[in-house]
Short mmCIF file of C-alpha atoms in Angstrom, two decimals:
data_model
loop_
_atom_site.label_atom_id
_atom_site.label_comp_id
_atom_site.label_asym_id
_atom_site.label_seq_id
_atom_site.Cartn_x
_atom_site.Cartn_y
_atom_site.Cartn_z
CA UNK A 1 69.31 100.22 104.86
CA UNK A 2 66.10 101.57 103.42
CA UNK A 3 62.61 100.35 104.12
CA UNK A 4 59.97 100.95 101.45
CA UNK A 5 56.26 100.33 101.86
CA UNK A 6 54.08 100.32 98.74
CA UNK A 7 50.32 100.42 99.23
CA UNK A 8 48.11 99.70 96.21
CA UNK A 9 44.47 98.80 95.74
CA UNK A 10 43.85 95.06 95.47
CA UNK A 11 42.94 94.45 91.87
CA UNK A 12 44.78 91.41 90.59
CA UNK A 13 48.45 92.40 90.81
CA UNK A 14 50.44 89.29 89.88
CA UNK A 15 53.48 87.77 91.59
CA UNK A 16 55.55 88.82 88.59
CA UNK A 17 54.42 92.44 88.83
CA UNK A 18 55.22 92.46 92.55
CA UNK A 19 58.69 91.09 91.81
CA UNK A 20 59.14 93.89 89.25
CA UNK A 21 58.15 96.50 91.84
CA UNK A 22 60.61 95.02 94.36
CA UNK A 23 63.41 94.99 91.79
CA UNK A 24 62.57 98.47 90.46
CA UNK A 25 62.49 100.17 93.86
CA UNK A 26 65.69 98.46 95.00
CA UNK A 27 67.54 99.39 91.79
CA UNK A 28 66.35 102.99 92.21
CA UNK A 29 67.77 103.20 95.74
CA UNK A 30 71.06 101.72 94.57
CA UNK A 31 71.29 104.14 91.66
CA UNK A 32 70.23 107.36 93.44
CA UNK A 33 71.58 106.79 96.97
CA UNK A 34 74.08 103.97 96.54
CA UNK A 35 72.18 101.78 99.03
CA UNK A 36 73.01 98.09 99.60
CA UNK A 37 70.34 95.74 98.18
CA UNK A 38 70.87 93.14 100.93
CA UNK A 39 69.67 95.63 103.53
CA UNK A 40 66.87 97.13 101.45
CA UNK A 41 63.38 95.93 102.38
CA UNK A 42 60.29 96.42 100.22
CA UNK A 43 56.87 95.56 101.66
CA UNK A 44 53.78 95.62 99.41
CA UNK A 45 50.28 96.00 100.91
CA UNK A 46 47.26 95.31 98.77
CA UNK A 47 44.30 97.24 100.16
CA UNK A 48 40.67 96.22 99.51
CA UNK A 49 38.80 98.75 97.37
CA UNK A 50 36.31 99.44 100.16
CA UNK A 51 39.18 100.32 102.51
CA UNK A 52 40.70 103.02 100.32
CA UNK A 53 39.11 106.45 100.14
CA UNK A 54 39.86 109.48 98.00
CA UNK A 55 37.81 112.61 97.40
CA UNK A 56 35.77 111.73 100.50
CA UNK A 57 34.41 108.47 99.05
CA UNK A 58 35.62 104.87 98.55
CA UNK A 59 37.84 104.52 95.50
CA UNK A 60 35.24 102.83 93.28
CA UNK A 61 32.79 105.69 93.75
CA UNK A 62 35.64 108.13 93.08
CA UNK A 63 36.53 106.46 89.80
CA UNK A 64 32.91 106.47 88.58
CA UNK A 65 32.70 110.15 89.36
CA UNK A 66 35.88 110.81 87.34
CA UNK A 67 34.42 109.33 84.16
CA UNK B 1 51.70 105.75 125.28
CA UNK B 2 53.75 103.87 122.76
CA UNK B 3 52.57 102.32 119.53
CA UNK B 4 54.59 99.42 118.16
CA UNK B 5 54.09 97.81 114.76
CA UNK B 6 55.78 94.47 114.07
CA UNK B 7 55.86 93.25 110.48
CA UNK B 8 56.88 89.64 109.86
CA UNK B 9 56.56 87.28 106.92
CA UNK B 10 53.49 85.03 107.10
CA UNK B 11 54.82 81.57 107.83
CA UNK B 12 52.70 79.98 110.52
CA UNK B 13 53.21 82.21 113.56
CA UNK B 14 50.85 80.91 116.25
CA UNK B 15 48.49 82.82 118.54
CA UNK B 16 50.75 81.91 121.45
CA UNK B 17 53.85 83.32 119.74
CA UNK B 18 51.96 86.52 118.94
CA UNK B 19 50.92 86.82 122.58
CA UNK B 20 54.59 86.37 123.55
CA UNK B 21 55.62 89.16 121.17
CA UNK B 22 52.93 91.47 122.60
CA UNK B 23 54.02 90.71 126.16
CA UNK B 24 57.73 90.96 125.39
CA UNK B 25 57.53 94.33 123.65
CA UNK B 26 55.26 95.79 126.33
CA UNK B 27 57.55 94.57 129.14
CA UNK B 28 60.53 96.09 127.31
CA UNK B 29 58.86 99.51 127.09
CA UNK B 30 57.93 99.34 130.78
CA UNK B 31 61.47 98.35 131.76
CA UNK B 32 63.45 100.77 129.56
CA UNK B 33 61.13 103.80 129.42
CA UNK B 34 58.72 103.23 132.30
CA UNK B 35 55.73 103.28 129.94
CA UNK B 36 52.20 102.33 131.08
CA UNK B 37 51.04 98.97 129.65
CA UNK B 38 47.38 100.08 129.45
CA UNK B 39 48.32 102.72 126.89
CA UNK B 40 50.84 100.62 124.98
CA UNK B 41 49.57 99.24 121.67
CA UNK B 42 51.26 96.47 119.70
CA UNK B 43 50.02 95.68 116.19
CA UNK B 44 51.39 92.65 114.31
CA UNK B 45 51.20 92.45 110.51
CA UNK B 46 51.86 89.17 108.78
CA UNK B 47 53.03 89.84 105.25
CA UNK B 48 52.69 87.29 102.43
CA UNK B 49 56.06 86.02 101.19
CA UNK B 50 55.43 87.40 97.70
CA UNK B 51 54.84 90.86 99.18
CA UNK B 52 58.18 91.11 100.97
CA UNK B 53 61.33 91.90 99.06
CA UNK B 54 64.97 92.04 100.10
CA UNK B 55 68.11 92.16 97.99
CA UNK B 56 65.95 93.22 95.04
CA UNK B 57 63.93 89.98 94.96
CA UNK B 58 61.00 88.41 96.83
CA UNK B 59 62.05 86.89 100.13
CA UNK B 60 61.86 83.25 99.00
CA UNK B 61 64.27 83.89 96.13
CA UNK B 62 66.53 85.79 98.55
CA UNK B 63 66.65 82.86 100.97
CA UNK B 64 67.50 80.37 98.23
CA UNK B 65 70.31 82.61 97.10
CA UNK B 66 71.68 82.77 100.67
CA UNK B 67 72.08 79.01 100.92
CA UNK C 1 63.26 89.54 108.18
CA UNK C 2 61.11 91.54 110.52
CA UNK C 3 60.55 95.26 110.50
CA UNK C 4 59.57 96.89 113.78
CA UNK C 5 58.45 100.49 114.19
CA UNK C 6 58.29 101.95 117.72
CA UNK C 7 56.51 105.25 118.17
CA UNK C 8 56.94 107.06 121.48
CA UNK C 9 56.31 110.60 122.66
CA UNK C 10 59.39 112.82 122.51
CA UNK C 11 60.42 113.38 126.11
CA UNK C 12 64.15 112.96 126.43
CA UNK C 13 64.77 109.33 125.50
CA UNK C 14 68.55 108.88 125.45
CA UNK C 15 70.75 107.18 122.84
CA UNK C 16 71.42 104.44 125.39
CA UNK C 17 67.72 103.78 125.96
CA UNK C 18 67.15 103.64 122.21
CA UNK C 19 69.98 101.12 121.87
CA UNK C 20 68.32 99.07 124.63
CA UNK C 21 65.01 99.10 122.77
CA UNK C 22 66.73 98.02 119.56
CA UNK C 23 68.53 95.19 121.34
CA UNK C 24 65.47 94.12 123.34
CA UNK C 25 63.12 93.93 120.35
CA UNK C 26 65.69 92.08 118.23
CA UNK C 27 66.41 89.56 121.01
CA UNK C 28 62.66 89.00 121.42
CA UNK C 29 62.23 88.19 117.71
CA UNK C 30 65.19 85.83 117.83
CA UNK C 31 63.86 84.08 120.92
CA UNK C 32 60.17 83.77 119.95
CA UNK C 33 60.39 83.38 116.17
CA UNK C 34 64.01 82.42 115.55
CA UNK C 35 64.53 85.48 113.30
CA UNK C 36 67.95 86.51 112.00
CA UNK C 37 69.25 89.72 113.67
CA UNK C 38 71.09 90.86 110.52
CA UNK C 39 67.77 91.16 108.67
CA UNK C 40 65.79 92.60 111.58
CA UNK C 41 65.16 96.35 111.33
CA UNK C 42 63.97 98.51 114.22
CA UNK C 43 62.94 102.12 113.54
CA UNK C 44 62.13 104.46 116.44
CA UNK C 45 59.97 107.57 115.90
CA UNK C 46 59.82 110.23 118.59
CA UNK C 47 56.56 112.13 118.25
CA UNK C 48 56.08 115.66 119.59
CA UNK C 49 53.60 115.83 122.46
CA UNK C 50 51.28 118.11 120.48
CA UNK C 51 51.15 115.53 117.67
CA UNK C 52 49.92 112.63 119.82
CA UNK C 53 46.32 112.44 120.87
CA UNK C 54 44.48 110.07 123.19
CA UNK C 55 41.02 110.33 124.74
CA UNK C 56 40.20 112.97 122.13
CA UNK C 57 42.84 115.45 123.35
CA UNK C 58 46.62 115.99 123.01
CA UNK C 59 48.59 113.75 125.35
CA UNK C 60 49.51 116.47 127.86
CA UNK C 61 45.86 117.36 128.42
CA UNK C 62 45.08 113.65 128.73
CA UNK C 63 47.72 113.16 131.42
CA UNK C 64 46.49 116.13 133.47
CA UNK C 65 43.00 114.72 133.32
CA UNK C 66 44.25 111.34 134.59
CA UNK C 67 45.69 112.83 137.76
CA UNK D 1 46.15 105.44 93.63
CA UNK D 2 49.27 104.14 95.28
CA UNK D 3 50.91 105.43 98.42
CA UNK D 4 54.62 104.80 98.83
CA UNK D 5 56.63 105.46 101.97
CA UNK D 6 60.43 105.43 101.73
CA UNK D 7 62.41 105.38 104.97
CA UNK D 8 66.15 106.04 104.78
CA UNK D 9 68.79 106.98 107.32
CA UNK D 10 69.43 110.72 107.56
CA UNK D 11 72.83 111.27 106.03
CA UNK D 12 72.68 114.23 103.71
CA UNK D 13 70.23 113.22 101.00
CA UNK D 14 69.74 116.29 98.79
CA UNK D 15 66.52 117.82 97.45
CA UNK D 16 67.57 116.68 93.98
CA UNK D 17 68.04 113.08 95.09
CA UNK D 18 64.64 113.13 96.79
CA UNK D 19 63.06 114.45 93.59
CA UNK D 20 64.76 111.58 91.71
CA UNK D 21 63.31 109.04 94.15
CA UNK D 22 59.83 110.56 93.78
CA UNK D 23 60.10 110.49 89.99
CA UNK D 24 61.61 107.01 89.89
CA UNK D 25 59.00 105.37 92.09
CA UNK D 26 56.12 107.08 90.29
CA UNK D 27 57.47 106.05 86.86
CA UNK D 28 57.83 102.47 88.13
CA UNK D 29 54.19 102.34 89.24
CA UNK D 30 53.07 103.76 85.90
CA UNK D 31 55.18 101.27 83.95
CA UNK D 32 54.41 98.10 85.95
CA UNK D 33 50.82 98.72 87.10
CA UNK D 34 49.61 101.50 84.83
CA UNK D 35 48.89 103.77 87.82
CA UNK D 36 47.96 107.45 87.44
CA UNK D 37 50.76 109.81 88.58
CA UNK D 38 48.30 112.47 89.83
CA UNK D 39 47.00 110.05 92.45
CA UNK D 40 50.36 108.53 93.35
CA UNK D 41 51.83 109.79 96.63
CA UNK D 42 55.43 109.30 97.70
CA UNK D 43 56.46 110.23 101.25
CA UNK D 44 60.14 110.14 102.27
CA UNK D 45 61.15 109.83 105.95
CA UNK D 46 64.72 110.52 106.95
CA UNK D 47 65.47 108.65 110.17
CA UNK D 48 68.25 109.69 112.58
CA UNK D 49 71.07 107.15 112.76
CA UNK D 50 70.44 106.55 116.46
CA UNK D 51 66.79 105.68 115.70
CA UNK D 52 67.54 102.92 113.21
CA UNK D 53 68.63 99.51 114.41
CA UNK D 54 69.79 96.42 112.56
CA UNK D 55 71.50 93.29 113.85
CA UNK D 56 70.37 94.27 117.35
CA UNK D 57 72.39 97.51 117.43
CA UNK D 58 72.08 101.08 116.11
CA UNK D 59 73.07 101.34 112.47
CA UNK D 60 76.44 103.01 113.06
CA UNK D 61 77.58 100.19 115.32
CA UNK D 62 76.29 97.70 112.73
CA UNK D 63 78.32 99.29 109.96
CA UNK D 64 81.52 99.29 111.99
CA UNK D 65 81.00 95.63 112.74
CA UNK D 66 80.59 94.90 109.01
CA UNK D 67 83.98 96.33 108.12
CA UNK E 1 47.40 116.31 100.19
CA UNK E 2 46.91 114.40 103.39
CA UNK E 3 47.24 110.68 103.91
CA UNK E 4 45.28 109.14 106.76
CA UNK E 5 45.61 105.57 107.97
CA UNK E 6 42.96 104.19 110.32
CA UNK E 7 43.69 100.91 112.06
CA UNK E 8 40.82 99.17 113.84
CA UNK E 9 40.24 95.67 115.16
CA UNK E 10 38.40 93.41 112.72
CA UNK E 11 34.96 92.92 114.17
CA UNK E 12 32.38 93.30 111.44
CA UNK E 13 32.76 96.91 110.28
CA UNK E 14 30.44 97.31 107.29
CA UNK E 15 31.11 98.94 103.92
CA UNK E 16 28.73 101.73 104.92
CA UNK E 17 30.61 102.43 108.16
CA UNK E 18 33.90 102.50 106.26
CA UNK E 19 32.42 104.98 103.78
CA UNK E 20 31.31 107.12 106.75
CA UNK E 21 34.85 107.06 108.18
CA UNK E 22 36.29 108.08 104.81
CA UNK E 23 33.79 110.91 104.44
CA UNK E 24 34.16 112.06 108.06
CA UNK E 25 37.96 112.23 108.02
CA UNK E 26 38.03 113.99 104.65
CA UNK E 27 35.44 116.56 105.76
CA UNK E 28 37.47 117.17 108.93
CA UNK E 29 40.63 117.89 106.94
CA UNK E 30 38.73 120.24 104.65
CA UNK E 31 37.16 122.07 107.58
CA UNK E 32 40.22 122.38 109.85
CA UNK E 33 43.05 122.68 107.31
CA UNK E 34 41.29 123.59 104.08
CA UNK E 35 42.69 120.50 102.33
CA UNK E 36 41.54 119.38 98.86
CA UNK E 37 39.40 116.19 98.97
CA UNK E 38 40.71 114.95 95.59
CA UNK E 39 44.21 114.66 97.03
CA UNK E 40 43.17 113.30 100.42
CA UNK E 41 43.70 109.55 100.85
CA UNK E 42 42.18 107.47 103.64
CA UNK E 43 43.31 103.87 104.09
CA UNK E 44 41.54 101.60 106.59
CA UNK E 45 43.27 98.51 108.01
CA UNK E 46 41.25 95.93 109.85
CA UNK E 47 43.53 94.04 112.23
CA UNK E 48 42.73 90.54 113.51
CA UNK E 49 42.04 90.46 117.25
CA UNK E 50 45.01 88.17 117.88
CA UNK E 51 47.32 90.68 116.16
CA UNK E 52 46.42 93.65 118.38
CA UNK E 53 47.86 93.92 121.86
CA UNK E 54 47.23 96.35 124.68
CA UNK E 55 48.18 96.16 128.35
CA UNK E 56 50.69 93.46 127.42
CA UNK E 57 48.06 90.99 126.19
CA UNK E 58 45.96 90.40 123.04
CA UNK E 59 42.93 92.68 122.91
CA UNK E 60 40.37 90.01 123.80
CA UNK E 61 42.19 89.16 127.02
CA UNK E 62 42.48 92.89 127.74
CA UNK E 63 38.74 93.41 127.36
CA UNK E 64 37.88 90.51 129.66
CA UNK E 65 40.20 91.94 132.27
CA UNK E 66 38.46 95.33 132.01
CA UNK E 67 35.06 93.90 132.89
CA UNK F 1 41.16 100.63 120.28
CA UNK F 2 41.85 102.41 117.05
CA UNK F 3 45.12 103.92 115.93
CA UNK F 4 44.95 106.77 113.44
CA UNK F 5 47.93 108.30 111.68
CA UNK F 6 47.46 111.61 109.85
CA UNK F 7 50.21 112.74 107.50
CA UNK F 8 50.10 116.32 106.24
CA UNK F 9 52.60 118.63 104.60
CA UNK F 10 54.41 120.92 107.05
CA UNK F 11 53.04 124.37 106.41
CA UNK F 12 52.27 126.05 109.70
CA UNK F 13 49.56 123.88 111.25
CA UNK F 14 48.95 125.28 114.74
CA UNK F 15 48.62 123.45 118.06
CA UNK F 16 44.94 124.38 118.08
CA UNK F 17 44.35 122.90 114.63
CA UNK F 18 46.12 119.71 115.68
CA UNK F 19 43.92 119.50 118.78
CA UNK F 20 40.87 119.92 116.51
CA UNK F 21 42.06 117.07 114.28
CA UNK F 22 42.59 114.84 117.32
CA UNK F 23 39.14 115.66 118.69
CA UNK F 24 37.43 115.35 115.31
CA UNK F 25 38.88 111.95 114.46
CA UNK F 26 38.18 110.57 117.92
CA UNK F 27 34.58 111.81 117.86
CA UNK F 28 34.13 110.24 114.43
CA UNK F 29 35.30 106.84 115.69
CA UNK F 30 33.01 107.09 118.69
CA UNK F 31 30.03 108.06 116.53
CA UNK F 32 30.50 105.56 113.67
CA UNK F 33 32.02 102.57 115.46
CA UNK F 34 31.27 103.22 119.12
CA UNK F 35 34.99 103.16 119.99
CA UNK F 36 36.33 104.17 123.42
CA UNK F 37 38.18 107.51 123.37
CA UNK F 38 40.62 106.45 126.12
CA UNK F 39 42.01 103.73 123.85
CA UNK F 40 41.95 105.76 120.65
CA UNK F 41 45.36 107.09 119.55
CA UNK F 42 45.86 109.79 116.94
CA UNK F 43 49.39 110.53 115.70
CA UNK F 44 50.02 113.49 113.39
CA UNK F 45 53.11 113.61 111.14
CA UNK F 46 54.08 116.84 109.47
CA UNK F 47 56.11 116.07 106.37
CA UNK F 48 58.55 118.55 104.81
CA UNK F 49 57.42 119.76 101.38
CA UNK F 50 60.53 118.31 99.72
CA UNK F 51 59.71 114.88 101.19
CA UNK F 52 56.21 114.62 99.71
CA UNK F 53 55.74 113.77 96.06
CA UNK F 54 52.65 113.62 93.88
CA UNK F 55 52.35 113.42 90.11
CA UNK F 56 55.98 112.31 89.99
CA UNK F 57 57.34 115.57 91.44
CA UNK F 58 57.73 117.22 94.87
CA UNK F 59 54.49 118.80 96.06
CA UNK F 60 55.55 122.40 95.43
CA UNK F 61 56.28 121.68 91.78
CA UNK F 62 52.97 119.82 91.56
CA UNK F 63 51.03 122.79 92.92
CA UNK F 64 52.66 125.23 90.50
CA UNK F 65 51.77 122.94 87.64
CA UNK F 66 48.12 122.86 88.81
CA UNK F 67 47.72 126.62 88.58
#
């Protein structure tokens, strides 16, 4: 009975993409660990860009710096 | 000093129901483990239906399938 | 389909007490929000005393200070 | 820059299976959302059977009941 | 490659304050544990007042009681 | 009343370093957001190397690749 939490930055992920993530993660757990889909939870959190930091700065500043 | 995180799907939970959850969980930790309420945190997350998956599909599709 | 995570300091909680927490939280979600037990997950984390801080110090130092 | 947390019950998952989960989830995020692997974290938590509850009881009791 | 999650009550934290938290936590991990900023994630969650409980009641009621 | 969770790979972090992290994060929240130390929790999780993935592989493989 796995529980999976996926955190991504909020930048327009669609319902369809979320459904693909849910299906993909569940299939992976079935394939690798033989888990039961009916007791596999997947929770997606979309995090505002200003709330996600990497490299000591908010993600937008980090991406600019990478370019 | 417990920390409890409750994740539920977002479907109209009221302030009063949330207060009941906070009280109920805190009372439980006092009763079973003799914890101190003043250092017991309860954080409730309401998760959009499209962000919660079970059985390999978003929760709404899962519920329809169950019927 | 709620997911509840309970974090407590590791200080000898028994299997029976954990089972009581699991039952108590599940009953609460059934009573307050009419949730289905079969899709209610409860995960308990026991955290080493040196890994939990409050008041700016590890929990043991905090408790001594409280006395 | 996604962060994924996978919680599973502790029942002998091997290093190789964990590596498969890490690879599978990362590939999924690349395929569906075009994420960068180098900033994709996957953290696996193995949870003791007595610390995981479902249906109001610890997972072992739940499984027996299912049979 | 640390991952840090900061949960605070939602009460008007500014972008600048969030950037300070991200910088401060990252600097701390570099100083104490010699971690690499580029693989240090900080995720901030702002939690609605009604969703945070302490002392068995929502945080606003708790604060009034403290006065 | 903030709650901070710090996840790091398990590689010999000492009690003293953990106490420094706890103090540093709490001081930061006091300085930036004027939070109360007595209701600021910090929980540190040390994660086994085989349970942390980045770049699609476990962290040890990732580090070798970086060299």
